[in-house]
Coordinates of C-alpha atoms in Angstrom, one line a residue:
X1 CA 27.7 -12.7 58.5
X2 CA 26.2 -9.4 59.7
X3 CA 25.3 -9.3 63.4
X4 CA 21.6 -8.5 62.7
X5 CA 21.3 -11.5 60.3
X6 CA 22.9 -13.7 63.0
X7 CA 20.3 -12.5 65.5
X8 CA 17.4 -13.1 63.2
X9 CA 18.6 -16.7 62.8
X10 CA 19.0 -17.2 66.6
X11 CA 16.7 -19.4 68.7
X12 CA 16.1 -16.4 70.9
X13 CA 14.6 -14.3 68.1
X14 CA 12.8 -17.3 66.6
X15 CA 11.0 -17.8 69.9
X16 CA 10.0 -14.1 70.2
X17 CA 8.7 -14.1 66.5
X18 CA 6.8 -17.4 67.1
X19 CA 5.1 -16.0 70.2
X20 CA 4.2 -12.8 68.4
X21 CA 2.8 -14.5 65.2
X22 CA 0.9 -17.1 67.3
X23 CA -0.8 -14.3 69.2
X24 CA -1.6 -12.4 66.0
X25 CA -3.1 -15.5 64.3
X26 CA -5.3 -16.2 67.3
X27 CA -6.6 -12.6 67.4
X28 CA -4.8 -11.5 70.5
X29 CA -1.7 -9.3 71.2
X30 CA 1.4 -10.6 72.8
X31 CA 3.0 -8.1 75.2
X32 CA 6.6 -7.5 74.0
X33 CA 9.2 -4.8 74.6
X34 CA 9.5 -1.9 72.1
X35 CA 12.9 -3.2 71.1
X36 CA 11.6 -6.7 70.5
X37 CA 8.7 -5.5 68.4
X38 CA 11.0 -3.2 66.4
X39 CA 13.3 -6.2 65.7
X40 CA 10.2 -8.1 64.4
X41 CA 9.3 -5.1 62.2
X42 CA 12.8 -5.0 60.8
X43 CA 12.8 -8.7 60.1
X44 CA 9.5 -8.4 58.2
X45 CA 10.9 -5.3 56.4
X46 CA 14.0 -7.2 55.3
X47 CA 11.8 -9.9 53.8
X48 CA 9.8 -7.3 51.8
X49 CA 6.7 -7.7 54.0
X50 CA 6.1 -4.0 54.4
X51 CA 2.5 -4.3 55.4
X52 CA 3.4 -6.6 58.3
X53 CA 6.3 -4.4 59.2
X54 CA 4.2 -1.3 59.5
X55 CA 1.5 -3.1 61.4
X56 CA 4.0 -4.3 64.0
X57 CA 5.4 -0.8 64.4
X58 CA 2.0 0.6 64.8
X59 CA 1.3 -1.9 67.6
X60 CA 4.7 -1.1 69.2
X61 CA 4.0 2.7 69.1
X62 CA 0.6 2.2 70.7
X63 CA 1.9 -0.2 73.3
X64 CA 5.0 1.9 74.2
X65 CA 4.2 5.6 73.5
X66 CA 7.3 7.7 73.1
X67 CA 9.7 4.7 72.8
X68 CA 12.6 5.6 70.5
X69 CA 13.2 2.5 68.5
X70 CA 9.8 1.9 66.8
X71 CA 9.3 5.7 66.2
X72 CA 12.8 6.0 64.7
X73 CA 12.2 3.0 62.4
X74 CA 8.8 4.3 61.4
X75 CA 10.2 7.8 60.8
X76 CA 12.9 6.4 58.6
X77 CA 10.4 4.5 56.6
X78 CA 8.4 7.7 56.1
X79 CA 11.5 9.5 55.0
X80 CA 13.2 6.9 52.8
X81 CA 10.3 4.8 51.5
X82 CA 7.5 7.3 51.5
X83 CA 9.6 10.5 50.8
X84 CA 7.4 12.2 53.3
X85 CA 9.5 14.6 55.4
X86 CA 6.5 16.0 57.3
X87 CA 5.4 12.5 58.4
X88 CA 8.9 11.7 59.5
X89 CA 8.9 14.9 61.6
X90 CA 5.7 13.8 63.3
X91 CA 7.2 10.5 64.3
X92 CA 10.5 11.9 65.5
X93 CA 8.8 14.6 67.6
X94 CA 6.8 11.9 69.5
X95 CA 10.0 10.4 71.0
X96 CA 10.2 11.1 74.7
X97 CA 13.9 11.1 75.0
X98 CA 15.0 13.7 72.4
X99 CA 18.7 13.0 73.3
X100 CA 18.4 9.4 72.3
X101 CA 21.2 8.9 69.7
X102 CA 18.9 7.4 67.1
X103 CA 16.5 10.2 67.6
X104 CA 19.3 12.8 67.0
X105 CA 20.4 10.9 63.9
X106 CA 16.8 11.0 62.5
X107 CA 16.5 14.7 63.1
X108 CA 19.8 15.1 61.1
X109 CA 18.5 12.8 58.3
X110 CA 15.4 14.9 58.0
X111 CA 17.5 18.0 57.5
X112 CA 19.6 16.2 54.9
X113 CA 16.4 15.2 53.1
X114 CA 15.5 18.9 53.0
X115 CA 18.9 19.6 51.3
X116 CA 20.3 21.1 54.5
X117 CA 23.4 18.9 55.2
X118 CA 25.2 21.9 56.7
X119 CA 22.4 22.4 59.2
X120 CA 22.4 18.7 60.0
X121 CA 26.2 19.0 60.6
X122 CA 25.8 22.0 62.9
X123 CA 22.9 20.3 64.8
X124 CA 25.0 17.2 65.5
X125 CA 28.0 19.2 66.6
X126 CA 25.8 21.1 69.1
X127 CA 24.4 17.9 70.6
X128 CA 27.8 16.5 71.5
X129 CA 27.7 18.6 74.7
X130 CA 24.3 17.2 75.6
X131 CA 25.0 13.4 75.4
X132 CA 26.7 11.1 77.8
X133 CA 30.4 11.2 77.6
X134 CA 30.6 7.4 77.2
X135 CA 28.3 7.6 74.1
X136 CA 30.5 10.1 72.3
X137 CA 32.8 7.6 70.5
X138 CA 29.8 5.7 69.1
X139 CA 28.1 9.0 68.3
X140 CA 31.0 10.2 66.2
X141 CA 31.4 7.0 64.2
X142 CA 27.6 6.6 63.7
X143 CA 27.5 10.1 62.2
X144 CA 30.3 9.4 59.8
X145 CA 28.5 6.3 58.7
X146 CA 25.2 8.2 58.4
X147 CA 26.7 10.9 56.1
X148 CA 28.2 8.2 54.0
X149 CA 24.8 6.5 53.7
X150 CA 23.6 9.8 52.2
X151 CA 26.6 10.0 49.8
X152 CA 28.3 12.9 51.6
X153 CA 31.9 11.6 51.7
X154 CA 33.5 14.9 52.7
X155 CA 31.2 15.3 55.8
X156 CA 31.8 11.6 56.6
X157 CA 35.5 12.1 56.4
X158 CA 35.4 15.1 58.7
X159 CA 33.6 13.1 61.4
X160 CA 35.7 10.0 60.8
X161 CA 38.8 12.0 61.5
X162 CA 37.4 12.8 65.0
X163 CA 37.2 9.2 65.9
X164 CA 40.0 7.2 67.5
X165 CA 38.2 3.9 67.1
X166 CA 40.5 3.1 64.1
X167 CA 40.5 -0.7 64.8
X168 CA 36.8 -1.1 64.7
X169 CA 35.3 -2.8 61.6
X170 CA 32.7 0.0 61.2
X171 CA 35.5 2.6 61.2
X172 CA 37.4 0.7 58.5
X173 CA 34.3 0.0 56.4
X174 CA 33.4 3.7 56.5
X175 CA 36.9 4.6 55.4
X176 CA 36.6 2.1 52.5
X177 CA 33.3 3.6 51.5
X178 CA 34.7 7.1 51.5
X179 CA 37.6 6.0 49.4
X180 CA 35.2 4.4 46.9
X181 CA 33.1 7.5 46.7
X182 CA 36.2 9.5 46.0
X183 CA 37.3 7.1 43.2
X184 CA 40.2 5.6 45.2
X185 CA 39.1 2.0 44.3
X186 CA 42.5 0.6 45.1
X187 CA 42.4 1.7 48.8
X188 CA 38.7 0.7 49.0
X189 CA 39.4 -2.8 47.7
X190 CA 42.4 -3.3 50.0
X191 CA 40.3 -2.4 53.1
X192 CA 37.4 -4.6 52.1
X193 CA 39.8 -7.5 51.5
X194 CA 41.2 -7.0 55.0
X195 CA 37.7 -6.9 56.5
X196 CA 36.8 -10.2 54.7
X197 CA 39.9 -11.8 56.2
X198 CA 38.3 -11.2 59.6
X199 CA 34.7 -11.8 58.6
X200 CA 34.6 -14.0 55.4
X201 CA 30.8 -14.6 55.8
X202 CA 29.8 -10.9 55.5
X203 CA 27.7 -10.6 52.3
X204 CA 27.9 -6.8 52.7
X205 CA 31.7 -6.8 52.5
X206 CA 31.6 -9.2 49.5
X207 CA 29.1 -6.9 47.7
X208 CA 31.2 -3.8 48.5
X209 CA 34.4 -5.6 47.2
X210 CA 32.5 -6.6 44.0
X211 CA 31.6 -2.9 43.4
X212 CA 35.2 -1.7 43.8
X213 CA 36.4 -4.4 41.5
X214 CA 33.7 -3.5 38.9
X215 CA 34.8 0.1 39.0
X216 CA 38.4 -0.9 38.6
X217 CA 37.3 -2.8 35.5
X218 CA 38.2 -6.2 37.0
X219 CA 34.8 -7.5 36.0
X220 CA 35.6 -11.2 36.4
X221 CA 36.9 -10.6 39.9
X222 CA 33.7 -8.6 40.6
X223 CA 31.6 -11.5 39.4
X224 CA 33.5 -13.9 41.6
X225 CA 33.0 -11.7 44.7
X226 CA 29.3 -11.6 43.9
X227 CA 29.2 -15.4 43.7
X228 CA 30.7 -15.7 47.2
X229 CA 28.0 -13.4 48.5
X230 CA 25.3 -15.4 46.7
X231 CA 26.7 -18.6 48.2
X232 CA 26.3 -17.0 51.6
X233 CA 22.7 -15.8 50.8
X234 CA 21.2 -16.9 47.5
X235 CA 18.6 -14.1 47.9
X236 CA 21.0 -11.2 48.4
X237 CA 19.6 -8.6 46.1
X238 CA 22.8 -6.5 46.0
X239 CA 24.9 -9.6 45.1
X240 CA 22.4 -10.7 42.3
X241 CA 22.4 -7.1 40.9
X242 CA 26.2 -6.9 41.0
X243 CA 26.7 -10.2 39.2
X244 CA 24.0 -9.3 36.6
X245 CA 25.7 -6.0 36.0
X246 CA 29.1 -7.7 35.7
X247 CA 27.7 -10.2 33.1
X248 CA 26.0 -7.3 31.3
X249 CA 29.3 -5.4 31.1
X250 CA 31.0 -8.4 29.6
X251 CA 28.3 -8.5 26.9
X252 CA 26.9 -11.8 28.3
X253 CA 23.3 -10.5 28.1
X254 CA 21.6 -13.9 28.2
X255 CA 23.2 -14.8 31.5
X256 CA 22.8 -11.3 32.9
X257 CA 19.1 -11.5 32.2
X258 CA 18.8 -14.7 34.3
X259 CA 20.2 -12.9 37.3
X260 CA 18.0 -9.8 36.7
X261 CA 15.1 -12.2 36.6
X262 CA 16.1 -13.7 40.0
X263 CA 16.3 -10.2 41.3
X264 CA 12.8 -9.4 39.9
X265 CA 11.3 -12.4 41.7
X266 CA 12.7 -11.1 45.0
X267 CA 11.4 -7.5 44.3
X268 CA 8.2 -8.1 42.2
X269 CA 6.8 -4.7 43.0
X270 CA 9.8 -2.8 41.8
X271 CA 10.5 -2.0 38.1
X272 CA 14.3 -1.9 38.0
X273 CA 14.8 -5.6 37.2
X274 CA 12.3 -5.4 34.4
X275 CA 14.1 -2.4 33.1
X276 CA 17.4 -4.2 33.1
X277 CA 15.9 -7.3 31.5
X278 CA 14.6 -5.0 28.7
X279 CA 18.2 -3.7 28.2
X280 CA 19.5 -7.2 27.9
X281 CA 16.9 -8.1 25.2
X282 CA 17.4 -4.8 23.4
X283 CA 21.2 -5.6 23.2
X284 CA 20.5 -9.0 21.7
X285 CA 18.3 -7.5 19.0
X286 CA 14.9 -8.5 20.6
X287 CA 13.3 -5.1 20.6
X288 CA 9.7 -6.4 20.6
X289 CA 10.4 -8.6 23.7
X290 CA 12.3 -5.7 25.3
X291 CA 9.3 -3.4 24.7
X292 CA 7.0 -5.6 26.9
X293 CA 9.5 -5.5 29.8
X294 CA 9.9 -1.8 29.5
X295 CA 6.1 -1.3 29.6
X296 CA 5.9 -3.6 32.7
X297 CA 8.8 -1.7 34.3
X298 CA 7.0 1.6 33.8
X299 CA 3.7 0.3 35.3
X300 CA 5.7 -0.6 38.4
X301 CA 7.7 2.5 38.4
X302 CA 4.6 4.7 38.1
X303 CA 3.6 3.3 41.5
X304 CA 7.0 3.8 43.0
X305 CA 8.2 6.9 41.1
X306 CA 11.6 5.4 40.6
X307 CA 13.7 5.3 37.4
X308 CA 10.6 6.5 35.5
X309 CA 12.5 9.0 33.3
X310 CA 15.2 6.4 32.4
X311 CA 12.4 3.9 31.7
X312 CA 10.6 6.3 29.3
X313 CA 13.9 7.0 27.5
X314 CA 14.4 3.2 27.0
X315 CA 10.8 2.9 25.8
X316 CA 11.4 5.7 23.3
X317 CA 14.6 4.1 21.9
X318 CA 12.8 0.8 21.6
X319 CA 9.8 2.3 19.8
X320 CA 12.2 4.1 17.5
X321 CA 14.1 0.8 16.7
X322 CA 10.7 -0.8 15.8
X323 CA 9.9 2.1 13.5
X324 CA 7.1 3.5 15.7
X325 CA 8.3 7.1 15.7
X326 CA 5.0 8.6 16.9
X327 CA 5.0 6.2 20.0
X328 CA 8.7 7.1 20.6
X329 CA 7.8 10.8 20.7
X330 CA 4.9 10.2 23.0
X331 CA 7.3 8.5 25.4
X332 CA 9.6 11.6 25.1
X333 CA 6.8 13.9 25.9
X334 CA 5.9 11.8 29.0
X335 CA 9.5 12.0 30.1
X336 CA 9.4 15.8 29.9
X337 CA 6.4 15.9 32.2
X338 CA 8.2 14.0 35.0
X339 CA 9.3 15.7 38.1
X340 CA 13.0 16.5 38.2
X341 CA 13.6 15.8 34.5
X342 CA 16.6 17.3 32.8
X343 CA 14.8 18.7 29.8
X344 CA 18.1 19.2 27.8
X345 CA 19.0 15.6 28.1
X346 CA 15.6 14.6 26.9
X347 CA 15.9 17.1 24.0
X348 CA 19.1 15.2 22.9
X349 CA 17.1 11.9 23.0
X350 CA 14.4 13.6 20.8
X351 CA 17.2 14.7 18.4
X352 CA 18.6 11.2 18.3
X353 CA 15.3 9.7 17.3
X354 CA 14.7 12.3 14.6
X355 CA 18.3 11.7 13.3
X356 CA 17.8 7.9 13.3
X357 CA 14.8 8.3 11.0
X358 CA 16.4 10.8 8.6
X359 CA 14.9 14.0 9.9
X360 CA 18.3 15.7 9.9
X361 CA 17.1 19.4 10.1
X362 CA 14.8 18.8 13.0
X363 CA 17.4 16.7 14.8
X364 CA 20.0 19.5 14.5
X365 CA 17.4 22.0 15.9
X366 CA 17.0 19.8 19.0
X367 CA 20.7 19.5 19.5
X368 CA 21.3 23.2 19.1
X369 CA 18.5 24.0 21.4
X370 CA 20.0 21.7 24.1
X371 CA 23.4 23.2 23.6
X372 CA 22.3 26.8 23.8
X373 CA 20.1 26.1 26.9
X374 CA 23.2 24.7 28.7
X375 CA 25.7 27.3 27.5
X376 CA 27.3 24.7 25.3
X377 CA 27.7 22.2 28.1
X378 CA 30.5 19.6 27.4
X379 CA 28.3 16.9 28.8
X380 CA 25.5 17.7 26.4
X381 CA 28.0 18.0 23.5
X382 CA 29.3 14.5 24.4
X383 CA 25.8 13.0 24.4
X384 CA 25.1 14.6 21.0
X385 CA 28.3 13.1 19.6
X386 CA 27.2 9.7 20.8
X387 CA 23.9 10.1 19.1
X388 CA 25.6 11.2 15.8
X389 CA 27.8 8.1 16.1
X390 CA 25.0 5.7 16.9
X391 CA 22.9 7.0 14.0
X392 CA 25.6 6.2 11.5
X393 CA 27.5 9.5 10.9
X394 CA 31.1 8.5 11.9
X395 CA 32.8 11.4 10.0
X396 CA 30.8 14.1 11.9
X397 CA 31.1 12.1 15.2
X398 CA 34.9 11.8 14.6
X399 CA 35.3 15.6 14.6
X400 CA 33.1 16.0 17.6
X401 CA 34.8 13.3 19.7
X402 CA 38.2 14.7 18.7
X403 CA 37.3 18.2 19.9
X404 CA 35.8 16.7 23.1
X405 CA 38.9 14.5 23.9
X406 CA 41.3 17.4 23.3
X407 CA 39.5 19.3 26.1
X408 CA 39.1 16.2 28.3
X409 CA 42.6 14.7 28.3
X410 CA 42.8 13.0 31.7
X411 CA 42.8 9.3 32.8
X412 CA 39.2 8.1 33.1
X413 CA 37.7 10.7 30.8
X414 CA 35.2 9.5 28.3
X415 CA 35.3 9.7 24.5
X416 CA 38.5 8.0 23.4
X417 CA 36.8 4.6 22.7
X418 CA 34.2 6.4 20.6
X419 CA 36.9 8.2 18.8
X420 CA 38.7 4.9 18.1
X421 CA 35.5 3.4 16.9
X422 CA 35.0 6.3 14.5
X423 CA 38.5 5.8 13.1
X424 CA 37.8 2.1 12.6
X425 CA 34.6 2.9 10.6
X426 CA 36.5 5.4 8.5
X427 CA 39.4 3.0 7.9
X428 CA 41.9 5.3 9.7
X429 CA 43.9 2.3 10.9
X430 CA 46.8 4.2 12.4
X431 CA 44.6 6.6 14.3
X432 CA 42.4 3.7 15.3
X433 CA 45.2 1.8 17.0
X434 CA 46.5 5.0 18.7
X435 CA 43.1 5.9 20.2
X436 CA 42.3 2.3 21.0
X437 CA 45.4 2.0 23.1
X438 CA 44.7 5.3 24.9
X439 CA 41.1 4.3 25.5
X440 CA 42.0 0.9 27.0
X441 CA 44.6 2.5 29.3
X442 CA 42.5 5.5 30.4
X443 CA 39.0 4.3 30.4
X444 CA 38.7 0.5 30.1
X445 CA 35.1 0.5 31.1
X446 CA 34.2 2.6 28.1
X447 CA 36.5 0.6 25.9
X448 CA 34.7 -2.6 26.9
X449 CA 31.3 -1.1 26.3
X450 CA 32.2 0.0 22.8
X451 CA 34.4 -2.8 21.6
X452 CA 33.2 -5.9 23.5
X453 CA 31.6 -7.4 20.4
X454 CA 34.8 -6.9 18.3
X455 CA 37.1 -9.0 20.6
X456 CA 37.0 -12.5 22.0
X457 CA 34.3 -12.9 24.7
X458 CA 35.7 -12.1 28.2
X459 CA 38.9 -10.5 26.9
X460 CA 40.2 -7.7 29.2
X461 CA 40.4 -4.3 27.5
X462 CA 44.1 -4.1 28.5
X463 CA 44.7 -6.8 25.9
X464 CA 42.7 -5.2 23.0
X465 CA 45.5 -3.2 21.6
X466 CA 48.1 -6.1 21.5
X467 CA 45.4 -8.4 20.0
X468 CA 44.5 -5.9 17.3
X469 CA 48.2 -5.3 16.5
X470 CA 49.0 -9.0 16.3
X471 CA 45.9 -9.6 14.1
X472 CA 47.0 -6.9 11.7
X473 CA 50.6 -8.2 11.7
X474 CA 49.3 -11.7 10.8
X475 CA 47.3 -10.2 7.9
X476 CA 50.4 -8.3 6.7
X477 CA 49.2 -4.9 7.8
X478 CA 51.5 -3.7 10.6
X479 CA 50.3 -0.1 11.0
X480 CA 52.3 0.7 14.1

């Protein structure tokens, strides 16, 4: 179990929390140290009690002006939760000891938030000369972890290579996370398994292992790892999400929805769980029920400005399935108005809906517009091919996927499973088997996504080809 979780369950912390809450309930203030108050704020924050967390931090900052811990925590909340860089700067600049390590990290995080990771890197390099020599090993490892938190694996690797604390669990965890970010799931999994041998009650390690197994297409193993994490903490949001995603990937939409619902109860003010429940319902043919969840998701997302564009696209597809084309187009128009939207991707969605309802000429105009605007981007071409396939034009999609896969002929590349599906619909049996085998070997995640309903529930994609060949042989059609 993580050290902070252990501390929050300790009698020492419970006594501090009790004194604080008793004082608050009686209308007086208990004098506590800045570190103690920050711990209470973090405890509330982890429970989703943001109002109480902020109130505790405000008290800590007023009681201990210039103290690093409460100001750093509040600055990070401003940066990460409020997306308010200027407010974060106000808090960090109030810290008396500007060479406090956490203060330095927050300065760097603010630069990263301003898309200046190189500046953050230089700033942190310059400060090495200013801090206590005994703090340097922790400083180097903390920075590697910080860059990884912001999904900057190359920077994280550069700092990690400066560390000689190779036996520390934080070092090895960071190494595993870097490997994961670079697609080396085998190494990542190996390290997390070693860490779990040493600390089998770490939910974080189990969740990370589940993610690596999911990306390696070992979905059942991923689900099992998530279950260990859930057994440690039934309210672990990451574990619930991982298990739900695993079940969804296996096509078990009913069970997946149950875990998304549990996640939603833990995060009632967020819209992501509602969005995923809608996806489950849509995949089981319950478009009207899905619509209600997408609408609720968007109401919550509108407050949080998270996943709004994705939610509007889901809403558009659902309206389209229900024959409400005008409503679908309204959702598309709303998506185009969102900050940071990729207009060309949305143009493909518009084309998909038009094609789905037989407006072929208008659909082609949308597709061509998106291609021209992106200098005939391969990614946009691939998205259009999927739309053409989904809308029931396998012959055209076949030519598109064949062209795409000839250019993208590397393990892990997308398109082969779609190409195999086109061949199946066109009764090209020999080509179907050829591309099915390649798809399952090179991109099993895509193969499962496309063919899960065509094979026994839970079957691993690596077995699809042999199953299909044996089925054809039994039927007297050995097309090998």
